[in-house]
């Protein structure tokens, strides 16, 4: 069944909307308003006439039009009755934020089964229960409580933990990142699961990367079928919890999910082209790089730096990720020796030294890209630097001319003026350590080589 009315609704009803600031039912209505949702918003509360300036209704059945999306934030025992009301209002999609279902045991499982029975009988798609909600910035839809993204990006994040989704939003806000476009907290995934969402989001042109936090899979075979098709359209990045026995126990108590044997998940992800990561930083770094859509179809790169130590660290980290440093031709080395001062290192990594001269980056880039065919370029820039904006213009210029994947590690970027933000706005990912920049390049290589292998 179609998920479009859930993600791109004409209107939204909030069952359990509240006049009391701080309550979830208040926060959801407030976020819908503050997010600039263009459709109609219907607060449902039998004891209120108005909530946040909006006319309130006693029951969703009283709303004067069919409802595309309903958000439910009432106690679990009342949810089945609300689902019957949604069916009468021809609701197409429901997000159940309420907890108290299968995650608490048998009684909760009975409630959840009843919700599913009503939904399937009436053709309603359900996200949740026990979740934090749904965000789709392309539709100005923030049917969600908790932190919201300050900037719009192009990553869709599917998370089995709503709290983790909120934490990532807070982190990217603090870092000033344009990262999220969609965030879906699936909770107990009684109906809509990661498979449905991958299939839907793979076709959404606003999404460039699908990232997931998962604790387990109910239908591994179906996941692999859908993920394999989707990964040929856009990258899929996965952080899976429950790798250790202790983590598996935590997962079971959190959402009632069996984590399964980790080596099976690892093999499955590789087979379907999904990139597995192991930390929050790797999830962010990998997704940010892949959102640039500048995939590397080989594993030989060139490092250009104006800082010897970070260049050496990057070279070591490349080896950790099975990335090769391209052996430069004698012609390239000879030209670099003629054009750069004698203190500069002209083999890979190319070190134009700390003397803050932006033109040395241009000499190195022009000479390498004219003579060589690297899979990608890793640039390490350290401030303070005369003309951070000029270095940025040079990087952007050669990216546009040669269309090569580029990743930038900009150290002490607070001293570099607008340079780092100029590079980011041009779609080139920027990181604050050599290790993170190399990991990002490794992600571009892993996905690019997967595409090359699959497409022939």
C-alpha positions as semicolon CSV with decimal commas, in nm:
position;residue;x (nm);y (nm);z (nm)
1;X;0,000;0,000;0,000
2;X;0,113;0,352;-0,087
3;X;0,312;0,550;0,172
4;X;0,286;0,880;-0,019
5;X;-0,013;1,010;0,185
6;X;0,191;0,950;0,502
7;X;0,500;1,135;0,381
8;X;0,328;1,398;0,166
9;X;-0,012;1,447;0,335
10;X;-0,265;1,715;0,243
11;X;-0,369;1,735;0,608
12;X;-0,272;1,599;0,950
13;X;-0,482;1,519;1,257
14;X;-0,320;1,492;1,603
15;X;-0,521;1,260;1,826
16;X;-0,428;1,355;2,181
17;X;-0,335;1,714;2,099
18;X;-0,284;1,910;2,421
19;X;-0,307;2,271;2,538
20;X;-0,040;2,200;2,801
21;X;0,311;2,306;2,698
22;X;0,561;2,026;2,747
23;X;0,316;1,745;2,674
24;X;0,388;1,536;2,366
25;X;0,047;1,619;2,219
26;X;0,133;1,988;2,245
27;X;0,485;1,947;2,105
28;X;0,364;1,764;1,793
29;X;0,110;2,036;1,705
30;X;0,369;2,306;1,776
31;X;0,630;2,134;1,556
32;X;0,380;2,101;1,270
33;X;0,308;2,473;1,292
34;X;0,670;2,583;1,334
35;X;0,779;2,356;1,050
36;X;0,559;2,548;0,809
37;X;0,332;2,259;0,710
38;X;0,121;2,390;0,422
39;X;-0,179;2,162;0,472
40;X;-0,453;2,174;0,732
41;X;-0,384;2,067;1,092
42;X;-0,664;1,921;1,303
43;X;-0,603;1,892;1,680
44;X;-0,825;1,618;1,830
45;X;-0,913;1,671;2,197
46;X;-1,264;1,623;2,342
47;X;-1,197;1,880;2,617
48;X;-1,061;2,167;2,404
49;X;-1,215;2,416;2,160
50;X;-0,883;2,555;2,039
51;X;-0,517;2,451;2,059
52;X;-0,236;2,686;1,953
53;X;-0,484;2,894;1,755
54;X;-0,629;2,594;1,570
55;X;-0,990;2,477;1,600
56;X;-0,998;2,153;1,798
57;X;-1,234;1,860;1,735
58;X;-1,378;1,612;1,983
59;X;-1,318;1,317;1,750
60;X;-1,143;1,264;1,419
61;X;-1,482;1,156;1,283
62;X;-1,591;1,521;1,321
63;X;-1,319;1,657;1,090
64;X;-1,490;1,802;0,778
65;X;-1,273;1,612;0,524
66;X;-1,093;1,282;0,481
67;X;-0,762;1,277;0,668
68;X;-0,437;1,164;0,507
69;X;-0,223;1,131;0,821
70;X;-0,315;1,089;1,187
71;X;-0,063;1,113;1,470
72;X;-0,175;0,930;1,785
73;X;-0,042;1,035;2,127
74;X;-0,294;0,887;2,373
75;X;-0,256;0,601;2,627
76;X;-0,207;0,260;2,466
77;X;-0,539;0,104;2,583
78;X;-0,729;0,380;2,396
79;X;-0,543;0,339;2,068
80;X;-0,756;0,056;1,915
81;X;-1,068;0,270;1,955
82;X;-0,886;0,565;1,796
83;X;-0,786;0,338;1,507
84;X;-1,155;0,258;1,448
85;X;-1,224;0,631;1,442
86;X;-0,940;0,676;1,191
87;X;-1,094;0,410;0,969
88;X;-1,427;0,597;0,977
89;X;-1,242;0,919;0,880
90;X;-1,079;0,742;0,582
91;X;-0,733;0,798;0,725
92;X;-0,459;0,661;0,501
93;X;-0,159;0,667;0,734
94;X;-0,110;0,665;1,110
95;X;0,193;0,739;1,328
96;X;0,149;0,593;1,677
97;X;0,385;0,767;1,915
98;X;0,225;0,606;2,222
99;X;0,420;0,337;2,407
100;X;0,287;0,039;2,604
101;X;0,260;-0,224;2,332
102;X;0,465;-0,535;2,250
103;X;0,776;-0,387;2,413
104;X;0,616;-0,435;2,758
105;X;0,503;-0,796;2,719
106;X;0,200;-1,008;2,636
107;X;-0,075;-0,760;2,728
108;X;0,088;-0,493;2,515
109;X;0,131;-0,742;2,233
110;X;-0,246;-0,806;2,232
111;X;-0,313;-0,434;2,196
112;X;-0,060;-0,410;1,913
113;X;-0,216;-0,708;1,732
114;X;-0,556;-0,538;1,755
115;X;-0,412;-0,219;1,605
116;X;-0,266;-0,417;1,316
117;X;-0,593;-0,604;1,260
118;X;-0,790;-0,278;1,233
119;X;-0,526;-0,118;1,010
120;X;-0,513;-0,406;0,763
121;X;-0,889;-0,441;0,748
122;X;-0,916;-0,072;0,653
123;X;-0,606;-0,025;0,438
124;X;-0,424;0,204;0,685
125;X;-0,045;0,210;0,702
126;X;0,095;0,237;1,055
127;X;0,435;0,367;1,169
128;X;0,518;0,268;1,529
129;X;0,393;0,226;1,794
130;X;0,645;0,329;2,061
131;X;0,816;0,579;1,834
132;X;0,910;0,946;1,817
133;X;0,730;1,028;1,493
134;X;0,802;1,129;1,136
135;X;0,986;1,420;0,973
136;X;0,985;1,500;0,601
137;X;1,137;1,842;0,538
138;X;1,052;1,825;0,167
139;X;0,687;1,843;0,275
140;X;0,750;2,077;0,572
141;X;0,614;1,790;0,780
142;X;0,736;1,759;1,140
143;X;0,497;1,508;1,296
144;X;0,747;1,451;1,574
145;X;0,828;1,547;1,930
146;X;1,176;1,640;2,041
147;X;1,462;1,814;1,855
148;X;1,406;1,908;1,490
149;X;1,665;1,975;1,216
150;X;1,765;2,340;1,172
151;X;1,889;2,285;0,818
152;X;1,752;2,073;0,536
153;X;1,977;1,805;0,389
154;X;1,932;1,503;0,165
155;X;1,969;1,202;0,399
156;X;1,674;0,986;0,502
157;X;1,730;0,829;0,844
158;X;1,527;0,527;0,951
159;X;1,572;0,449;1,319
160;X;1,435;0,185;1,550
161;X;1,525;0,416;1,840
162;X;1,346;0,748;1,847
163;X;1,578;0,879;2,118
164;X;1,881;0,803;1,901
165;X;1,718;0,987;1,611
166;X;1,661;1,291;1,833
167;X;2,020;1,277;1,956
168;X;2,153;1,273;1,600
169;X;1,936;1,571;1,511
170;X;2,076;1,762;1,811
171;X;2,433;1,668;1,712
172;X;2,396;1,777;1,349
173;X;2,231;2,101;1,462
174;X;2,523;2,172;1,695
175;X;2,770;2,104;1,414
176;X;2,573;2,325;1,173
177;X;2,529;2,038;0,927
178;X;2,275;2,031;0,643
179;X;2,210;1,661;0,685
180;X;1,857;1,528;0,738
181;X;1,570;1,546;0,495
182;X;1,362;1,259;0,636
183;X;1,370;1,104;0,983
184;X;1,142;0,808;1,060
185;X;1,124;0,649;1,402
186;X;0,977;0,303;1,345
187;X;0,966;0,180;1,706
188;X;0,799;-0,160;1,726
189;X;0,735;-0,156;1,347
190;X;0,401;-0,338;1,382
191;X;0,323;-0,260;1,015
192;X;0,561;-0,029;0,827
193;X;0,918;-0,151;0,864
194;X;1,259;-0,066;0,722
195;X;1,189;-0,273;0,410
196;X;0,877;-0,070;0,322
197;X;1,062;0,253;0,388
198;X;1,369;0,164;0,183
199;X;1,144;0,068;-0,108
200;X;0,953;0,398;-0,084
201;X;1,249;0,630;-0,019
202;X;1,459;0,476;-0,297
203;X;1,214;0,639;-0,541
204;X;1,202;0,977;-0,365
205;X;1,412;1,223;-0,567
206;X;1,467;1,444;-0,261
207;X;1,668;1,167;-0,093
208;X;2,031;1,095;-0,188
209;X;2,126;0,853;0,094
210;X;1,922;0,613;0,308
211;X;2,078;0,562;0,651
212;X;1,947;0,319;0,912
213;X;1,983;0,236;1,278
214;X;1,840;-0,114;1,326
215;X;1,828;-0,370;1,605
216;X;1,706;-0,667;1,405
217;X;1,515;-0,779;1,095
218;X;1,195;-0,979;1,084
219;X;1,221;-1,078;0,720
220;X;1,586;-1,096;0,618
221;X;1,518;-1,237;0,272
222;X;1,274;-0,959;0,183
223;X;1,515;-0,700;0,321
224;X;1,794;-0,828;0,098
225;X;1,572;-0,830;-0,212
226;X;1,455;-0,473;-0,159
227;X;1,790;-0,335;-0,037
228;X;1,977;-0,484;-0,334
229;X;1,746;-0,308;-0,579
230;X;1,751;0,016;-0,383
231;X;2,130;0,023;-0,343
232;X;2,166;0,041;-0,720
233;X;1,968;0,367;-0,708
234;X;2,122;0,528;-0,399
235;X;2,357;0,434;-0,113
236;X;2,231;0,257;0,199
237;X;2,430;0,301;0,521
238;X;2,352;0,080;0,823
239;X;2,444;0,097;1,191
240;X;2,321;-0,222;1,359
241;X;2,307;-0,264;1,735
242;X;2,325;-0,594;1,920
243;X;2,665;-0,717;1,796
244;X;2,766;-0,834;2,144
245;X;2,568;-1,063;2,380
246;X;2,521;-0,764;2,611
247;X;2,401;-0,546;2,324
248;X;2,162;-0,818;2,206
249;X;2,006;-0,833;2,555
250;X;1,965;-0,455;2,556
251;X;1,796;-0,468;2,214
252;X;1,552;-0,735;2,333
253;X;1,450;-0,527;2,634
254;X;1,425;-0,208;2,426
255;X;1,190;-0,306;2,144
256;X;1,148;-0,680;2,194
257;X;1,364;-0,752;1,888
258;X;1,587;-1,057;1,853
259;X;1,922;-0,926;1,732
260;X;2,041;-1,248;1,562
261;X;2,393;-1,362;1,477
262;X;2,605;-1,068;1,375
263;X;2,810;-1,247;1,109
264;X;2,488;-1,329;0,922
265;X;2,389;-0,962;0,916
266;X;2,738;-0,867;0,804
267;X;2,728;-1,106;0,508
268;X;2,375;-0,999;0,416
269;X;2,464;-0,629;0,413
270;X;2,764;-0,691;0,188
271;X;2,560;-0,904;-0,052
272;X;2,293;-0,640;-0,099
273;X;2,538;-0,349;-0,132
274;X;2,464;-0,178;0,199
275;X;2,759;-0,009;0,370
276;X;2,787;-0,115;0,732
277;X;2,926;0,130;0,989
278;X;3,000;0,080;1,358
279;X;2,984;0,421;1,525
280;X;2,769;0,733;1,522
281;X;3,057;0,932;1,369
282;X;3,095;0,677;1,089
283;X;2,722;0,692;1,018
284;X;2,734;1,070;0,985
285;X;3,064;1,085;0,796
286;X;2,973;0,813;0,550
287;X;2,625;0,950;0,481
288;X;2,753;1,306;0,438
289;X;3,015;1,193;0,185
290;X;2,774;0,975;-0,011
291;X;2,518;1,257;-0,025
292;X;2,766;1,441;-0,248
293;X;2,697;1,175;-0,516
294;X;3,065;1,185;-0,621
295;X;3,136;0,814;-0,604
296;X;3,487;0,679;-0,660
297;X;3,508;0,385;-0,901
298;X;3,861;0,281;-0,804
299;X;4,079;0,269;-0,495
300;X;4,382;0,483;-0,588
301;X;4,379;0,838;-0,452
302;X;4,607;1,139;-0,424
303;X;4,657;1,332;-0,100
304;X;4,745;1,702;-0,125
305;X;4,824;1,875;0,204
306;X;4,989;2,183;0,348
307;X;5,057;2,002;0,676
308;X;5,306;1,715;0,685
309;X;5,184;1,546;1,004
310;X;4,816;1,523;0,906
311;X;4,925;1,406;0,561
312;X;5,118;1,118;0,720
313;X;4,820;1,031;0,941
314;X;4,595;1,027;0,634
315;X;4,839;0,798;0,450
316;X;4,842;0,553;0,742
317;X;4,463;0,562;0,767
318;X;4,432;0,491;0,395
319;X;4,615;0,165;0,452
320;X;4,374;0,076;0,733
321;X;4,086;0,111;0,485
322;X;4,257;-0,067;0,193
323;X;4,292;0,257;-0,002
324;X;4,601;0,284;-0,221
325;X;4,801;0,600;-0,280
326;X;4,843;0,650;-0,653
327;X;5,205;0,623;-0,767
328;X;5,269;0,947;-0,953
329;X;5,438;0,937;-1,292
330;X;5,787;1,073;-1,341
331;X;5,634;1,349;-1,557
332;X;5,407;1,465;-1,275
333;X;5,687;1,454;-1,018
334;X;5,921;1,645;-1,250
335;X;5,665;1,919;-1,315
336;X;5,584;1,954;-0,946
337;X;5,953;1,988;-0,863
338;X;5,986;2,270;-1,117
339;X;5,673;2,455;-1,004
340;X;5,688;2,416;-0,626
341;X;5,960;2,537;-0,384
342;X;6,230;2,281;-0,297
343;X;6,097;2,226;0,055
344;X;5,773;2,079;-0,082
345;X;5,726;1,702;-0,103
346;X;5,620;1,608;-0,454
347;X;5,536;1,240;-0,418
348;X;5,206;1,115;-0,288
349;X;5,115;1,263;-0,036
350;X;5,203;1,595;-0,197
351;X;5,297;1,843;0,077
352;X;5,292;2,206;-0,038
353;X;5,412;2,300;0,316
354;X;5,265;2,529;0,576
355;X;5,365;2,854;0,408
356;X;5,014;2,994;0,352
357;X;5,007;3,031;-0,025
358;X;4,677;2,923;-0,188
359;X;4,833;2,909;-0,535
360;X;5,038;2,604;-0,434
361;X;4,714;2,404;-0,401
362;X;4,624;2,510;-0,754
363;X;4,965;2,403;-0,887
364;X;4,932;2,063;-0,724
365;X;4,572;2,005;-0,834
366;X;4,628;2,123;-1,190
367;X;4,945;1,918;-1,237
368;X;4,799;1,598;-1,090
369;X;4,464;1,613;-1,268
370;X;4,623;1,707;-1,600
371;X;4,865;1,411;-1,595
372;X;4,703;1,144;-1,380
373;X;4,370;0,964;-1,338
374;X;4,321;0,924;-0,962
375;X;4,005;0,767;-0,822
376;X;3,972;1,063;-0,588
377;X;4,151;1,355;-0,425
378;X;4,189;1,406;-0,050
379;X;4,284;1,763;0,039
380;X;4,416;1,858;0,382
381;X;4,411;2,232;0,452
382;X;4,519;2,390;0,778
383;X;4,446;2,745;0,889
384;X;4,528;3,019;0,959
385;X;4,578;3,057;0,587
386;X;4,603;3,363;0,368
387;X;4,291;3,349;0,160
388;X;4,084;3,057;0,290
389;X;3,819;3,169;0,042
390;X;4,078;3,155;-0,238
391;X;4,168;2,797;-0,151
392;X;3,799;2,713;-0,155
393;X;3,757;2,864;-0,500
394;X;4,053;2,660;-0,627
395;X;3,910;2,335;-0,488
396;X;3,565;2,405;-0,633
397;X;3,713;2,506;-0,970
398;X;3,905;2,180;-1,019
399;X;3,617;1,968;-0,894
400;X;3,395;2,127;-1,159
401;X;3,652;2,090;-1,438
402;X;3,760;1,730;-1,374
403;X;3,453;1,587;-1,192
404;X;3,674;1,386;-0,958
405;X;3,552;1,284;-0,614
406;X;3,700;1,518;-0,356
407;X;3,700;1,509;0,023
408;X;3,846;1,791;0,232
409;X;3,995;1,780;0,580
410;X;4,001;2,143;0,693
411;X;4,191;2,179;1,020
412;X;4,150;2,489;1,239
413;X;3,876;2,597;1,000
414;X;3,757;2,867;1,239
415;X;4,060;3,066;1,115
416;X;3,983;3,010;0,746
417;X;3,706;3,263;0,691
418;X;3,423;3,148;0,464
419;X;3,643;2,892;0,285
420;X;3,513;2,573;0,452
421;X;3,147;2,673;0,417
422;X;3,203;2,763;0,050
423;X;3,338;2,412;-0,013
424;X;3,048;2,250;0,174
425;X;2,792;2,455;-0,016
426;X;2,950;2,334;-0,341
427;X;2,866;1,977;-0,237
428;X;3,216;1,873;-0,132
429;X;3,222;1,714;0,216
430;X;3,447;1,875;0,478
431;X;3,580;1,700;0,791
432;X;3,781;1,813;1,090
433;X;4,030;1,525;1,118
434;X;4,234;1,326;0,864
435;X;4,092;0,998;0,992
436;X;3,732;1,104;0,933
437;X;3,814;1,240;0,587
438;X;3,980;0,911;0,488
439;X;3,682;0,713;0,618
440;X;3,455;0,932;0,406
441;X;3,669;0,866;0,099
442;X;3,661;0,494;0,181
443;X;3,280;0,511;0,175
444;X;3,284;0,673;-0,169
445;X;3,520;0,399;-0,289
446;X;3,322;0,111;-0,135
447;X;2,996;0,227;-0,291
448;X;3,150;0,327;-0,625
449;X;3,324;-0,008;-0,666
450;X;3,001;-0,189;-0,571
451;X;2,819;-0,002;-0,849
452;X;3,098;-0,078;-1,095
453;X;3,087;-0,447;-1,007
454;X;2,708;-0,474;-1,025
455;X;2,659;-0,268;-1,339
456;X;2,957;-0,411;-1,522
